[in-house]
Amino acid sequence: MKEKLQETVKIRLEGYRLLRKRLLKWRAILTYLIIGLCLTIIATTAIGPVYIPPAEIISIISYKLGFNIGGFNETHMKIILQLRLPRIFLGIFVGMALSVAGVIMQGLFRNPLAGPYVLGVSSGAALGAALSIALLPAIVGIYTTPLAAFMGGLMAIFLVYNIVKLCGRFTVGSLLLAGIAIAYLFSAILSILIWTLSRDSHIILLWIMGGLWGADWFKVGVIAPIILLSTFMAFIFSRDLNALLLGEETAHSIGVNVRFIEKILPILASLITSAAVSFSGAIGFVGLMIPHIMRMLVGPDHRILIPSSALAGGIFLVWADAAARCLMELPVGVVTALAGTPFFIYLLRRRNP
């Protein structure tokens, strides 16, 4: 009896030791990513047609926070506060949104090739934006297009859920098939619009390619609370996503409401994606590539995968946008596609050696 008790204590102590080691590792990973994000903000703020030294950037940011630590150029302050920082922070939140949505979708479908656009959200948002550009150019103002894109994304997920409901039993597979059908439908309508509206077709195509042009603090203020709250909600469901990795039957046996999770999480991912796409256009590969890379680095546990993917997604998209700015102001979606295509091929080769 005494030996059995000692063995139990030993096992529990070993479990606590492993848990403590894992928590320390997670803390280190998040610390490095936060430091990397801060350095990214400073470095990419310096990049542009007018180079601004990092020391001056720190002085300007400190001044706005109420700490005067050195001199700076007034023109540089306007460039940083009115042009570069809003664009950088918009890129951070869009990258966070796409990455978190990608983590959710990959966890639900248990497939690393799933992404935030699999349910037709990007096609719906693109159609909404195109209709806004073509028909409502000046009714609501410069925020007409983001609002219409957001509503288009919500319309896509609404149609997907209703199609699944009409077809009978709700499953993740039927959700995926309905999403593909709606994506093709909206893409066809969008193609007709681009073909018939030659006057606005180049603007629509530019929006579809994705970019962070026109970023301002109002847009950042709108998207930031949506993305942060949605990321927190996704983190709340991290244990349920972990359970789903073991299979639906196993997850159900340990007390997870699988049907509820499979209904609510796609809606959450679609809301996050719609919010991001409405301000940036359809930027591809971020939600596919970043979650998979972070899964290889930190493991499949969604308690660390969700926050680490959010931070890494923000870092990646800001650097991609910086590269796009340096390369004759390309759409950032072009840069992410150039980076993501080789990675996608790598995934296919890895799955089919």
Coordinates of C-alpha atoms in Angstrom, one line a residue, residues 25-274:
K25 CA 8.3 27.0 -22.8
W26 CA 5.0 28.7 -23.8
R27 CA 5.9 31.8 -21.9
A28 CA 9.2 32.0 -23.6
I29 CA 7.6 31.6 -27.1
L30 CA 5.0 34.3 -26.5
T31 CA 7.7 36.6 -25.0
Y32 CA 9.9 36.2 -28.1
L33 CA 6.9 36.8 -30.4
I34 CA 5.9 39.9 -28.5
I35 CA 9.4 41.2 -28.7
G36 CA 9.5 40.3 -32.4
L37 CA 6.3 42.2 -33.0
C38 CA 7.6 45.3 -31.3
L39 CA 10.8 45.2 -33.3
T40 CA 8.8 44.7 -36.4
I41 CA 6.7 47.8 -35.7
I42 CA 9.9 49.9 -35.3
A43 CA 11.7 48.4 -38.3
T44 CA 8.8 48.6 -40.8
T45 CA 8.0 52.2 -39.6
A46 CA 11.5 53.2 -40.7
I47 CA 11.1 51.7 -44.2
G48 CA 9.6 53.8 -47.0
P49 CA 10.4 56.5 -49.5
V50 CA 11.6 58.6 -46.6
Y51 CA 13.9 56.7 -44.2
I52 CA 13.3 57.5 -40.6
P53 CA 15.9 56.3 -38.0
P54 CA 14.6 53.9 -35.4
A55 CA 15.8 56.2 -32.6
E56 CA 13.7 59.0 -33.9
I57 CA 10.7 56.7 -34.2
I58 CA 11.1 55.7 -30.6
S59 CA 11.3 59.4 -29.6
I60 CA 8.1 60.2 -31.6
I61 CA 6.1 57.3 -30.1
S62 CA 7.4 58.2 -26.6
Y63 CA 6.4 61.8 -27.1
K64 CA 2.8 60.7 -28.0
L65 CA 2.7 58.6 -24.9
G66 CA 3.7 61.5 -22.8
F67 CA 7.5 61.0 -22.5
N68 CA 9.8 63.5 -24.1
I69 CA 13.1 61.6 -24.6
G70 CA 14.6 63.5 -27.5
G71 CA 14.2 65.7 -30.5
F72 CA 12.4 64.7 -33.8
N73 CA 11.4 66.2 -37.1
E74 CA 7.7 67.4 -37.3
T75 CA 7.4 66.1 -40.8
H76 CA 8.6 62.7 -39.8
M77 CA 6.1 62.7 -37.0
K78 CA 3.2 63.3 -39.4
I79 CA 4.5 60.6 -41.8
I80 CA 4.7 58.1 -38.9
L81 CA 1.4 58.9 -37.1
Q82 CA -0.8 59.6 -40.1
L83 CA 0.6 57.2 -42.7
R84 CA 2.8 54.4 -41.5
L85 CA 1.6 53.4 -38.0
P86 CA -2.1 53.1 -39.0
R87 CA -1.1 50.9 -41.9
I88 CA 1.2 48.8 -39.7
F89 CA -1.4 48.3 -37.0
L90 CA -4.1 47.5 -39.5
G91 CA -1.8 44.9 -41.0
I92 CA -1.2 43.5 -37.5
F93 CA -4.9 43.0 -36.8
V94 CA -5.7 41.7 -40.3
G95 CA -2.8 39.2 -40.0
M96 CA -4.0 38.2 -36.5
A97 CA -7.5 37.7 -37.8
L98 CA -6.6 35.5 -40.7
S99 CA -4.2 33.4 -38.7
V100 CA -6.7 32.8 -35.9
A101 CA -9.5 31.9 -38.3
G102 CA -7.1 29.5 -40.1
V103 CA -6.3 27.8 -36.8
I104 CA -10.0 27.4 -36.0
M105 CA -10.7 26.0 -39.5
Q106 CA -7.7 23.6 -39.5
G107 CA -8.7 22.4 -36.0
L108 CA -12.4 21.8 -37.0
F109 CA -11.6 20.1 -40.3
R110 CA -8.5 18.4 -38.8
N111 CA -6.7 19.3 -42.0
P112 CA -3.7 21.6 -42.3
L113 CA -4.8 22.5 -45.8
A114 CA -8.0 24.2 -44.5
G115 CA -8.0 28.0 -44.4
P116 CA -10.3 30.9 -43.4
Y117 CA -11.8 31.2 -46.8
V118 CA -13.1 27.6 -47.2
L119 CA -16.7 28.6 -46.4
G120 CA -16.9 31.2 -49.1
V121 CA -16.5 34.2 -46.9
S122 CA -13.9 35.9 -49.1
S123 CA -16.1 35.4 -52.2
G124 CA -19.0 36.9 -50.4
A125 CA -17.0 39.9 -49.1
A126 CA -15.5 40.4 -52.6
L127 CA -19.0 40.5 -54.1
G128 CA -20.2 42.9 -51.5
A129 CA -17.3 45.2 -52.1
A130 CA -17.8 45.0 -55.9
L131 CA -21.4 45.9 -55.6
S132 CA -20.5 48.8 -53.3
I133 CA -17.8 50.1 -55.7
A134 CA -20.1 49.8 -58.7
L135 CA -23.5 51.0 -57.3
L136 CA -22.9 53.0 -54.1
P137 CA -19.8 55.1 -54.7
A138 CA -20.8 58.1 -52.6
I139 CA -23.8 57.3 -50.5
V140 CA -22.1 56.3 -47.2
G141 CA -18.7 57.7 -48.0
I142 CA -15.2 56.0 -47.9
Y143 CA -16.4 53.3 -45.5
T144 CA -19.2 52.0 -47.9
T145 CA -16.9 49.4 -49.3
P146 CA -15.7 47.9 -46.0
L147 CA -19.3 47.8 -44.7
A148 CA -20.6 46.1 -47.8
A149 CA -17.7 43.6 -47.8
F150 CA -18.5 42.7 -44.2
M151 CA -22.2 42.2 -45.0
G152 CA -21.2 40.1 -48.0
G153 CA -19.1 37.8 -45.9
L154 CA -22.0 37.4 -43.4
M155 CA -24.4 36.7 -46.2
A156 CA -22.1 33.9 -47.5
I157 CA -22.0 32.2 -44.1
F158 CA -25.7 32.7 -43.7
L159 CA -26.4 30.9 -47.0
V160 CA -23.9 28.1 -46.2
Y161 CA -25.7 27.3 -42.9
N162 CA -29.1 27.4 -44.5
I163 CA -28.1 25.1 -47.3
V164 CA -26.7 22.6 -44.8
K165 CA -29.9 23.0 -42.7
L166 CA -32.0 22.2 -45.8
C167 CA -29.9 19.2 -46.8
G168 CA -30.5 17.5 -43.4
R169 CA -27.9 16.4 -40.8
F170 CA -25.3 19.0 -39.9
T171 CA -21.7 17.8 -40.4
V172 CA -18.4 19.5 -41.0
G173 CA -18.2 17.8 -44.4
S174 CA -21.5 19.2 -45.5
L175 CA -20.5 22.6 -44.3
L176 CA -17.4 22.4 -46.4
L177 CA -19.3 21.4 -49.5
A178 CA -21.9 24.1 -49.1
G179 CA -19.0 26.7 -48.6
I180 CA -17.4 25.6 -51.9
A181 CA -20.7 25.9 -53.7
I182 CA -21.4 29.4 -52.4
A183 CA -17.8 30.4 -53.2
Y184 CA -18.2 29.4 -56.8
L185 CA -21.6 31.0 -57.0
F186 CA -20.4 34.4 -55.7
S187 CA -17.2 34.2 -57.8
A188 CA -19.4 33.7 -60.9
I189 CA -21.5 36.7 -60.1
L190 CA -18.4 38.7 -59.4
S191 CA -16.9 37.7 -62.8
I192 CA -20.1 38.9 -64.5
L193 CA -19.8 42.3 -62.6
I194 CA -16.2 42.7 -63.6
W195 CA -17.0 41.8 -67.2
T196 CA -19.9 44.2 -67.5
L197 CA -18.7 47.1 -65.4
S198 CA -15.5 48.1 -67.3
R199 CA -15.4 51.5 -65.7
D200 CA -14.9 50.1 -62.2
S201 CA -13.3 46.8 -63.0
H202 CA -9.8 47.8 -62.2
I203 CA -10.8 49.1 -58.8
I204 CA -12.6 45.9 -58.1
L205 CA -9.6 43.8 -59.2
L206 CA -7.3 45.9 -57.0
W207 CA -9.5 45.3 -54.0
I208 CA -9.7 41.6 -54.7
M209 CA -5.9 41.3 -54.7
G210 CA -5.7 42.7 -51.2
G211 CA -4.0 45.7 -49.7
L212 CA -3.7 48.0 -46.7
W213 CA -4.1 51.2 -48.6
G214 CA -6.2 53.9 -47.0
A215 CA -5.5 52.7 -43.5
D216 CA -6.3 55.3 -40.8
W217 CA -6.8 55.2 -37.0
F218 CA -10.6 55.0 -37.4
K219 CA -10.3 51.7 -39.3
V220 CA -7.8 50.4 -36.7
G221 CA -10.2 51.4 -33.9
V222 CA -13.1 49.6 -35.6
I223 CA -11.2 46.3 -36.3
A224 CA -9.0 46.1 -33.2
P225 CA -11.8 45.3 -30.6
I226 CA -13.5 42.9 -33.0
I227 CA -10.3 40.9 -33.6
L228 CA -9.1 41.0 -30.0
L229 CA -12.5 39.8 -28.6
S230 CA -12.8 37.1 -31.3
T231 CA -9.3 35.9 -30.6
F232 CA -10.1 35.7 -26.9
M233 CA -13.3 33.8 -27.7
A234 CA -11.3 31.4 -29.9
F235 CA -8.9 30.8 -27.0
I236 CA -11.8 29.9 -24.7
F237 CA -12.6 27.1 -27.1
S238 CA -9.0 25.9 -27.3
R239 CA -9.6 22.8 -25.0
D240 CA -12.5 21.8 -27.2
L241 CA -10.4 22.1 -30.3
N242 CA -7.8 20.0 -28.6
A243 CA -10.4 17.3 -27.9
L244 CA -11.6 17.3 -31.5
L245 CA -8.0 16.4 -32.6
L246 CA -8.7 13.0 -31.0
G247 CA -11.9 12.5 -33.1
E248 CA -15.5 13.4 -32.6
E249 CA -16.4 10.2 -30.7
T250 CA -13.5 10.6 -28.2
A251 CA -14.3 14.3 -27.8
H252 CA -18.0 13.5 -27.1
S253 CA -17.0 10.8 -24.6
I254 CA -15.0 13.3 -22.5
G255 CA -17.8 15.8 -22.3
V256 CA -17.4 18.1 -25.3
N257 CA -20.6 19.2 -27.0
V258 CA -19.3 18.4 -30.5
R259 CA -22.4 19.6 -32.4
F260 CA -22.4 22.9 -30.6
I261 CA -18.6 23.4 -31.3
E262 CA -19.0 22.5 -35.0
K263 CA -21.8 25.0 -35.4
I264 CA -20.4 28.0 -33.4
L265 CA -16.7 27.9 -34.3
P266 CA -17.2 28.2 -38.1
I267 CA -19.4 31.3 -37.4
L268 CA -16.7 32.8 -35.2
A269 CA -14.0 32.1 -37.8
S270 CA -16.2 33.6 -40.5
L271 CA -16.9 36.8 -38.4
I272 CA -13.2 37.2 -37.9
T273 CA -12.4 36.7 -41.6
S274 CA -15.2 39.1 -42.7

